[in-house]
Amino acid sequence: MKKQGMFDRRGGKSPDVAGSPVQVTAEGRTRHEIARLLLEQGPLSAVAVAEQLGISATAVRRHLDVLVADNEAQTRQAPRKGRRGRGRPAKLFLLTEQGRARFGHAYDDLAVSAIRFLAEHAGEQAVKAFAQRRVSALVGPYREAVTRHTGAASRAEALASALTREGYAASTRTVGTPGTASAPGAQLCQHHCPVAHVAAEFPQLCEAETAAFAELLGTHVQRLATIARGDAACTTHVPAEPVGSEGRRQHTLQNVDVDSATSNGGTSA
């Protein structure tokens, strides 16, 4: 089956040939919407996708089969809840790296080559400085929109909105603070990363991003998962505490207590 042309990070259709845009069919739009749901919320079952799009599960499965055949999606077995029943276990679908390319992975190879050259000729500190400058340019325009909020959770929501505008499909959700019985915190989830392929080789990009998030949110944050490491989303835990240095100090002391009481010295995603 002939594959559709690439989509840019904001979901627009890119022409296959300069000056000759490809017509997007209704079927192509539906498949793209299914792919976007898998990007933002995956892994998902065919039934869950059908419910959100308001179309039949049979139609969704047909599109999912095409995505799988084109190596744009893959399946995993859904975790069982309760007693084991009869029948085949439900399948969950999620995008592959090739599937994520629908939403913007252009110039990855060029970027990797350029940073390799930088590392070889200017050293590790140059790569780190580049990563810091890049993330500063990314979130800098949104500083006032984020820091005008007084709580870490509300700042996280504002940051998620900013990241979504930059193509990261970000969201937040309320969760319990890892390893503690204290007030819940928030998780900042980035369901897409335009530089995931580059960050897989140069983790300095992720490290600089995490440090910038901590500075903007005014509190210590903990990176739990990254797309660059093969996870479904980049997930950052934001503790429920006042912003500013006092909040960071309290969180650091709390982590010391938690680490001394656990065998693995922390939490896992």
mmCIF file of C-alpha atoms in Angstrom:
data_model
loop_
_atom_site.group_PDB
_atom_site.id
_atom_site.type_symbol
_atom_site.label_atom_id
_atom_site.label_comp_id
_atom_site.label_asym_id
_atom_site.label_seq_id
_atom_site.Cartn_x
_atom_site.Cartn_y
_atom_site.Cartn_z
ATOM 1 C CA MET A 1 0.000 0.000 0.000
ATOM 2 C CA LYS A 2 1.337 3.436 -0.901
ATOM 3 C CA LYS A 3 2.269 5.399 2.203
ATOM 4 C CA GLN A 4 0.958 8.898 2.795
ATOM 5 C CA GLY A 5 3.366 11.837 2.748
ATOM 6 C CA MET A 6 4.974 13.040 5.978
ATOM 7 C CA PHE A 7 3.212 15.357 8.401
ATOM 8 C CA ASP A 8 5.001 18.198 10.115
ATOM 9 C CA ARG A 9 5.062 18.555 13.906
ATOM 10 C CA ARG A 10 1.907 20.647 13.947
ATOM 11 C CA GLY A 11 -0.015 18.084 11.910
ATOM 12 C CA GLY A 12 0.148 19.815 8.528
ATOM 13 C CA LYS A 13 0.598 17.824 5.348
ATOM 14 C CA SER A 14 4.002 18.179 3.698
ATOM 15 C CA PRO A 15 4.238 17.926 -0.096
ATOM 16 C CA ASP A 16 5.992 14.882 -1.542
ATOM 17 C CA VAL A 17 7.344 17.047 -4.353
ATOM 18 C CA ALA A 18 8.003 20.760 -4.131
ATOM 19 C CA GLY A 19 5.059 22.641 -5.586
ATOM 20 C CA SER A 20 2.909 19.480 -5.855
ATOM 21 C CA PRO A 21 1.039 18.977 -2.555
ATOM 22 C CA VAL A 22 -0.538 15.591 -1.972
ATOM 23 C CA GLN A 23 -4.298 15.537 -1.473
ATOM 24 C CA VAL A 24 -5.292 14.255 1.971
ATOM 25 C CA THR A 25 -8.158 11.781 1.835
ATOM 26 C CA ALA A 26 -10.733 11.298 4.597
ATOM 27 C CA GLU A 27 -9.150 7.912 5.282
ATOM 28 C CA GLY A 28 -5.726 9.541 5.579
ATOM 29 C CA ARG A 29 -7.060 12.127 8.022
ATOM 30 C CA THR A 30 -8.660 9.424 10.155
ATOM 31 C CA ARG A 31 -5.437 7.403 10.249
ATOM 32 C CA HIS A 32 -3.502 10.524 11.220
ATOM 33 C CA GLU A 33 -5.967 11.239 14.041
ATOM 34 C CA ILE A 34 -5.553 7.659 15.280
ATOM 35 C CA ALA A 35 -1.777 8.093 15.183
ATOM 36 C CA ARG A 36 -2.076 11.367 17.096
ATOM 37 C CA LEU A 37 -4.146 9.678 19.824
ATOM 38 C CA LEU A 38 -1.493 6.971 20.155
ATOM 39 C CA LEU A 39 1.134 9.701 20.373
ATOM 40 C CA GLU A 40 -0.638 11.711 23.060
ATOM 41 C CA GLN A 41 -2.300 8.961 25.099
ATOM 42 C CA GLY A 42 -0.799 5.604 24.060
ATOM 43 C CA PRO A 43 -0.627 2.748 24.593
ATOM 44 C CA LEU A 44 -4.351 2.425 23.785
ATOM 45 C CA SER A 45 -6.689 -0.370 22.770
ATOM 46 C CA ALA A 46 -8.656 -0.227 19.529
ATOM 47 C CA VAL A 47 -11.867 0.108 21.553
ATOM 48 C CA ALA A 48 -10.493 3.115 23.482
ATOM 49 C CA VAL A 49 -9.469 4.825 20.237
ATOM 50 C CA ALA A 50 -12.884 4.123 18.687
ATOM 51 C CA GLU A 51 -14.692 5.627 21.678
ATOM 52 C CA GLN A 52 -12.687 8.848 21.485
ATOM 53 C CA LEU A 53 -13.072 9.270 17.723
ATOM 54 C CA GLY A 54 -16.694 8.172 17.584
ATOM 55 C CA ILE A 55 -16.159 5.530 14.902
ATOM 56 C CA SER A 56 -16.459 1.763 14.961
ATOM 57 C CA ALA A 57 -13.799 -0.421 16.548
ATOM 58 C CA THR A 58 -13.699 -2.431 13.315
ATOM 59 C CA ALA A 59 -12.728 0.658 11.314
ATOM 60 C CA VAL A 60 -10.112 1.593 13.905
ATOM 61 C CA ARG A 61 -8.582 -1.902 13.802
ATOM 62 C CA ARG A 62 -8.305 -1.652 10.030
ATOM 63 C CA HIS A 63 -6.335 1.581 10.315
ATOM 64 C CA LEU A 64 -4.229 0.173 13.144
ATOM 65 C CA ASP A 65 -3.398 -2.885 11.042
ATOM 66 C CA VAL A 66 -2.089 -0.577 8.314
ATOM 67 C CA LEU A 67 0.006 1.393 10.817
ATOM 68 C CA VAL A 68 1.459 -1.857 12.163
ATOM 69 C CA ALA A 69 2.146 -3.179 8.638
ATOM 70 C CA ASP A 70 3.947 0.085 7.808
ATOM 71 C CA ASN A 71 6.006 -0.224 11.021
ATOM 72 C CA GLU A 72 4.456 2.982 12.362
ATOM 73 C CA ALA A 73 2.771 1.247 15.286
ATOM 74 C CA GLN A 74 3.414 -1.805 17.413
ATOM 75 C CA THR A 75 1.392 -3.836 19.905
ATOM 76 C CA ARG A 76 1.838 -4.987 23.442
ATOM 77 C CA GLN A 77 -0.310 -7.158 25.654
ATOM 78 C CA ALA A 78 -2.605 -5.298 28.015
ATOM 79 C CA PRO A 79 -1.957 -6.032 31.703
ATOM 80 C CA ARG A 80 -4.567 -8.332 33.216
ATOM 81 C CA LYS A 81 -6.677 -7.049 36.078
ATOM 82 C CA GLY A 82 -8.351 -9.446 38.454
ATOM 83 C CA ARG A 83 -8.854 -13.135 37.699
ATOM 84 C CA ARG A 84 -7.672 -14.536 34.386
ATOM 85 C CA GLY A 85 -10.610 -14.928 32.039
ATOM 86 C CA ARG A 86 -11.143 -16.795 28.814
ATOM 87 C CA GLY A 87 -10.185 -15.530 25.396
ATOM 88 C CA ARG A 88 -7.184 -13.738 24.025
ATOM 89 C CA PRO A 89 -5.700 -10.890 26.080
ATOM 90 C CA ALA A 90 -6.469 -7.389 24.845
ATOM 91 C CA LYS A 91 -3.869 -5.696 22.669
ATOM 92 C CA LEU A 92 -2.613 -2.166 23.205
ATOM 93 C CA PHE A 93 -1.180 -0.080 20.377
ATOM 94 C CA LEU A 94 1.614 2.495 20.523
ATOM 95 C CA LEU A 95 3.679 4.330 17.945
ATOM 96 C CA THR A 96 7.120 3.198 16.865
ATOM 97 C CA GLU A 97 9.952 5.641 16.261
ATOM 98 C CA GLN A 98 8.961 5.612 12.589
ATOM 99 C CA GLY A 99 5.385 6.430 13.567
ATOM 100 C CA ARG A 100 6.548 9.368 15.666
ATOM 101 C CA ALA A 101 8.290 10.708 12.562
ATOM 102 C CA ARG A 102 4.818 11.710 11.294
ATOM 103 C CA PHE A 103 4.985 14.513 13.857
ATOM 104 C CA GLY A 104 8.461 15.852 13.241
ATOM 105 C CA HIS A 105 11.812 14.110 13.145
ATOM 106 C CA ALA A 106 13.310 15.955 10.202
ATOM 107 C CA TYR A 107 17.031 16.589 10.138
ATOM 108 C CA ASP A 108 17.776 14.159 13.016
ATOM 109 C CA ASP A 109 20.761 12.634 11.242
ATOM 110 C CA LEU A 110 22.168 16.054 10.431
ATOM 111 C CA ALA A 111 21.731 17.178 14.048
ATOM 112 C CA VAL A 112 23.487 14.082 15.390
ATOM 113 C CA SER A 113 26.395 14.594 12.996
ATOM 114 C CA ALA A 114 26.694 18.264 13.945
ATOM 115 C CA ILE A 115 26.746 17.548 17.694
ATOM 116 C CA ARG A 116 29.250 14.735 17.197
ATOM 117 C CA PHE A 117 31.487 17.205 15.394
ATOM 118 C CA LEU A 118 31.020 19.702 18.230
ATOM 119 C CA ALA A 119 31.948 17.063 20.829
ATOM 120 C CA GLU A 120 35.019 15.938 18.912
ATOM 121 C CA HIS A 121 36.396 19.408 18.219
ATOM 122 C CA ALA A 122 35.205 21.476 21.185
ATOM 123 C CA GLY A 123 34.692 18.910 23.938
ATOM 124 C CA GLU A 124 31.980 17.825 26.373
ATOM 125 C CA GLN A 125 31.467 21.293 27.836
ATOM 126 C CA ALA A 126 30.585 22.662 24.408
ATOM 127 C CA VAL A 127 27.856 20.038 24.004
ATOM 128 C CA LYS A 128 26.520 20.890 27.462
ATOM 129 C CA ALA A 129 26.537 24.615 26.669
ATOM 130 C CA PHE A 130 24.717 23.955 23.399
ATOM 131 C CA ALA A 131 22.052 21.905 25.205
ATOM 132 C CA GLN A 132 21.546 24.650 27.787
ATOM 133 C CA ARG A 133 21.222 27.341 25.131
ATOM 134 C CA ARG A 134 18.762 25.249 23.138
ATOM 135 C CA VAL A 135 16.382 24.648 26.056
ATOM 136 C CA SER A 136 16.706 28.272 27.136
ATOM 137 C CA ALA A 137 15.544 29.358 23.683
ATOM 138 C CA LEU A 138 12.704 26.812 23.896
ATOM 139 C CA VAL A 139 11.192 27.826 27.246
ATOM 140 C CA GLY A 140 12.554 31.370 27.594
ATOM 141 C CA PRO A 141 9.672 33.061 25.730
ATOM 142 C CA TYR A 142 7.216 31.457 28.162
ATOM 143 C CA ARG A 143 9.032 32.389 31.389
ATOM 144 C CA GLU A 144 6.596 35.085 32.464
ATOM 145 C CA ALA A 145 3.564 32.922 31.620
ATOM 146 C CA VAL A 146 4.943 30.133 33.828
ATOM 147 C CA THR A 147 6.496 32.024 36.758
ATOM 148 C CA ARG A 148 3.506 34.287 37.367
ATOM 149 C CA HIS A 149 1.828 31.287 38.999
ATOM 150 C CA THR A 150 2.579 30.734 42.698
ATOM 151 C CA GLY A 151 2.323 26.938 42.990
ATOM 152 C CA ALA A 152 4.487 24.225 41.452
ATOM 153 C CA ALA A 153 1.458 22.331 40.087
ATOM 154 C CA SER A 154 -0.053 25.409 38.415
ATOM 155 C CA ARG A 155 3.357 26.300 37.001
ATOM 156 C CA ALA A 156 3.623 22.758 35.629
ATOM 157 C CA GLU A 157 0.279 23.201 33.851
ATOM 158 C CA ALA A 158 1.451 26.481 32.317
ATOM 159 C CA LEU A 159 4.707 24.841 31.236
ATOM 160 C CA ALA A 160 2.782 21.951 29.663
ATOM 161 C CA SER A 161 0.744 24.434 27.624
ATOM 162 C CA ALA A 162 3.941 26.133 26.462
ATOM 163 C CA LEU A 163 5.568 22.839 25.504
ATOM 164 C CA THR A 164 2.459 21.771 23.581
ATOM 165 C CA ARG A 165 2.684 24.951 21.510
ATOM 166 C CA GLU A 166 6.260 23.925 20.696
ATOM 167 C CA GLY A 167 5.190 20.480 19.453
ATOM 168 C CA TYR A 168 5.769 18.340 22.570
ATOM 169 C CA ALA A 169 2.112 17.281 23.122
ATOM 170 C CA ALA A 170 2.493 17.878 26.867
ATOM 171 C CA SER A 171 0.008 17.411 29.699
ATOM 172 C CA THR A 172 -0.051 17.154 33.492
ATOM 173 C CA ARG A 173 -1.741 14.806 35.929
ATOM 174 C CA THR A 174 -2.003 14.725 39.706
ATOM 175 C CA VAL A 175 -0.201 11.859 41.435
ATOM 176 C CA GLY A 176 1.070 10.882 44.885
ATOM 177 C CA THR A 177 4.640 11.931 45.698
ATOM 178 C CA PRO A 178 6.883 8.890 45.012
ATOM 179 C CA GLY A 179 7.847 6.978 48.176
ATOM 180 C CA THR A 180 5.911 9.209 50.558
ATOM 181 C CA ALA A 181 2.472 9.578 52.096
ATOM 182 C CA SER A 182 2.530 13.362 51.693
ATOM 183 C CA ALA A 183 0.298 15.602 49.592
ATOM 184 C CA PRO A 184 0.091 14.665 45.909
ATOM 185 C CA GLY A 185 2.353 16.215 43.325
ATOM 186 C CA ALA A 186 2.069 16.402 39.560
ATOM 187 C CA GLN A 187 3.585 14.630 36.608
ATOM 188 C CA LEU A 188 4.521 16.615 33.526
ATOM 189 C CA CYS A 189 4.187 14.276 30.534
ATOM 190 C CA GLN A 190 5.627 15.062 27.097
ATOM 191 C CA HIS A 191 4.044 12.604 24.666
ATOM 192 C CA HIS A 192 6.272 13.682 21.795
ATOM 193 C CA CYS A 193 9.902 14.780 21.584
ATOM 194 C CA PRO A 194 11.089 16.255 18.261
ATOM 195 C CA VAL A 195 14.725 15.598 19.278
ATOM 196 C CA ALA A 196 14.333 12.115 20.780
ATOM 197 C CA HIS A 197 16.646 10.496 18.232
ATOM 198 C CA VAL A 198 19.364 13.050 18.988
ATOM 199 C CA ALA A 199 18.830 12.861 22.760
ATOM 200 C CA ALA A 200 19.265 9.079 22.645
ATOM 201 C CA GLU A 201 22.948 9.677 21.803
ATOM 202 C CA PHE A 202 23.373 12.958 23.650
ATOM 203 C CA PRO A 203 21.570 12.798 27.042
ATOM 204 C CA GLN A 204 22.871 16.294 27.772
ATOM 205 C CA LEU A 205 19.736 17.527 25.969
ATOM 206 C CA CYS A 206 17.492 15.788 28.497
ATOM 207 C CA GLU A 207 19.655 16.876 31.426
ATOM 208 C CA ALA A 208 19.549 20.527 30.368
ATOM 209 C CA GLU A 209 15.781 20.304 29.878
ATOM 210 C CA THR A 210 15.269 18.840 33.361
ATOM 211 C CA ALA A 211 17.421 21.568 34.942
ATOM 212 C CA ALA A 212 15.484 24.267 33.076
ATOM 213 C CA PHE A 213 12.171 22.801 34.247
ATOM 214 C CA ALA A 214 13.371 22.830 37.868
ATOM 215 C CA GLU A 215 14.427 26.468 37.582
ATOM 216 C CA LEU A 216 11.143 27.538 35.966
ATOM 217 C CA LEU A 217 8.964 25.573 38.386
ATOM 218 C CA GLY A 218 10.953 26.758 41.399
ATOM 219 C CA THR A 219 11.379 23.278 42.854
ATOM 220 C CA HIS A 220 13.403 20.107 42.522
ATOM 221 C CA VAL A 221 11.998 17.836 39.805
ATOM 222 C CA GLN A 222 12.694 14.176 39.028
ATOM 223 C CA ARG A 223 12.809 12.773 35.491
ATOM 224 C CA LEU A 224 11.105 9.357 35.593
ATOM 225 C CA ALA A 225 11.074 8.337 31.922
ATOM 226 C CA THR A 226 12.154 9.586 28.511
ATOM 227 C CA ILE A 227 11.197 8.796 24.936
ATOM 228 C CA ALA A 228 14.925 8.814 24.127
ATOM 229 C CA ARG A 229 15.323 5.744 26.370
ATOM 230 C CA GLY A 230 12.410 3.959 24.736
ATOM 231 C CA ASP A 231 9.596 4.972 27.103
ATOM 232 C CA ALA A 232 6.140 5.959 25.858
ATOM 233 C CA ALA A 233 6.539 9.540 27.103
ATOM 234 C CA CYS A 234 8.978 11.859 28.825
ATOM 235 C CA THR A 235 7.672 12.004 32.393
ATOM 236 C CA THR A 236 8.862 14.477 35.022
ATOM 237 C CA HIS A 237 7.667 14.382 38.632
ATOM 238 C CA VAL A 238 6.919 17.758 40.208
ATOM 239 C CA PRO A 239 6.501 17.551 44.016
ATOM 240 C CA ALA A 240 3.631 19.348 45.745
ATOM 241 C CA GLU A 241 5.480 22.072 47.641
ATOM 242 C CA PRO A 242 5.907 25.845 47.646
ATOM 243 C CA VAL A 243 8.053 27.240 44.850
ATOM 244 C CA GLY A 244 11.386 28.820 45.687
ATOM 245 C CA SER A 245 14.514 27.845 47.600
ATOM 246 C CA GLU A 246 12.675 26.832 50.780
ATOM 247 C CA GLY A 247 10.566 24.331 48.851
ATOM 248 C CA ARG A 248 13.685 22.882 47.233
ATOM 249 C CA ARG A 249 15.388 22.589 50.632
ATOM 250 C CA GLN A 250 12.388 20.786 52.171
ATOM 251 C CA HIS A 251 12.171 18.397 49.218
ATOM 252 C CA THR A 252 15.891 17.595 49.443
ATOM 253 C CA LEU A 253 15.576 16.777 53.148
ATOM 254 C CA GLN A 254 12.493 14.667 52.435
ATOM 255 C CA ASN A 255 14.386 12.699 49.779
ATOM 256 C CA VAL A 256 17.178 11.976 52.260
ATOM 257 C CA ASP A 257 14.654 10.472 54.669
ATOM 258 C CA VAL A 258 12.991 8.427 51.934
ATOM 259 C CA ASP A 259 16.288 7.146 50.538
ATOM 260 C CA SER A 260 17.451 5.973 53.948
ATOM 261 C CA ALA A 261 14.248 3.999 54.387
ATOM 262 C CA THR A 262 14.259 2.248 50.999
ATOM 263 C CA SER A 263 16.512 -0.407 49.607
ATOM 264 C CA ASN A 264 16.851 1.045 46.122
ATOM 265 C CA GLY A 265 17.418 4.642 47.160
ATOM 266 C CA GLY A 266 14.587 6.043 45.054
ATOM 267 C CA THR A 267 11.647 5.253 42.865
ATOM 268 C CA SER A 268 11.146 3.788 39.451
ATOM 269 C CA ALA A 269 8.911 4.950 36.669
#
